[in-house]
C-alpha atoms as one frame of an Amber mdcrd trajectory, in Angstrom:
protein
   0.000   0.000   0.000   2.910   2.353   0.736   4.444   1.809  -2.706   1.119
   2.511  -4.394   0.624   5.732  -2.430   4.177   6.831  -3.310   3.553   6.044
  -6.996   0.272   7.992  -7.026   1.758  11.013  -5.242   4.871  11.199  -7.446
   2.756  10.740 -10.567   0.460  13.604  -9.554   3.370  15.889  -8.631   5.274
  15.140 -11.844   2.141  15.551 -13.976   1.335  18.888 -12.357   4.934  20.072
 -12.760   5.106  19.052 -16.418   1.737  20.663 -17.062   2.860  23.928 -15.461
   6.125  23.925 -17.435   4.338  23.094 -20.679   1.693  25.775 -20.434   3.516
  28.533 -18.575   2.916  31.952 -20.090   5.751  33.326 -22.215   7.088  36.872
 -21.804   5.556  37.761 -25.140   2.351  35.805 -25.634   1.169  36.596 -29.161
  -0.585  34.795 -32.002   2.664  33.258 -33.241   3.346  31.703 -29.828  -0.236
  30.426 -29.739   0.239  28.860 -33.179   3.538  27.234 -32.103   1.809  25.851
 -28.986  -1.041  24.438 -31.043   1.316  22.872 -33.583   3.482  21.397 -30.820
   0.419  19.977 -29.106  -0.727  18.393 -32.363   2.706  16.793 -32.871   2.708
  15.585 -29.259  -0.632  13.825 -29.797   0.600  12.244 -33.053   3.777  10.989
 -31.375   1.820   9.777 -28.352  -0.495   7.645 -30.472   2.426   6.342 -32.520
   4.234   5.281 -29.333   1.000   3.811 -27.949   0.312   1.754 -31.089   3.893
   0.495 -31.285   3.898  -0.402 -27.600   0.555  -2.211 -27.926   2.061  -4.331
 -30.688   5.423  -5.099 -29.070   4.946  -4.757 -25.287   2.680  -6.906 -23.152
   3.086  -4.859 -19.956  -0.124  -2.787 -19.974   0.489  -0.740 -16.761   3.813
   0.531 -18.101   2.176   1.409 -21.421  -0.409   3.505 -19.602   2.337   5.204
 -17.593   4.217   5.929 -20.814   1.014   7.299 -22.325   0.794   9.717 -19.402
   4.280  11.237 -19.843   4.956  11.179 -23.599   2.572  13.958 -24.700   3.703
  16.489 -22.103   7.411  15.742 -22.468   7.315  15.781 -26.268   5.209  18.961
 -26.241   7.745  20.735 -24.003  10.712  19.582 -26.093   9.159  20.536 -29.423
   7.749  23.862 -28.215  11.081  24.949 -26.716  12.972  23.763 -29.807  10.732
  25.766 -32.171  11.019  28.854 -29.932  14.820  28.434 -29.837  14.981  28.133
 -33.654  12.777  31.217 -34.013  15.039  33.201 -31.679  18.144  32.040 -33.562
  16.687  33.136 -36.901  15.739  36.518 -35.420  19.293  36.981 -34.086  20.742
  36.214 -37.533  18.471  38.809 -39.150  19.427  41.520 -36.653
């Protein structure tokens, strides 16, 4: 029972933390940022379902698949969103 409670509490804390990081407001929150967020979210859902389908085919451990399904969208969203913002900033620095 103690392990299960620890798992539930860490899962909730990590999910809340990832959610806050993923959807934290940027310094400049304009339509371009909104579009990048939307596109990153769409890619995160695509990747999540791809990982889910592949894991359903090759992995028989259902609880770990569900755990993976919980983390993949948020983590991929954060990575892709930050990468696109970084590339945008780099291109703006080159133009200046």
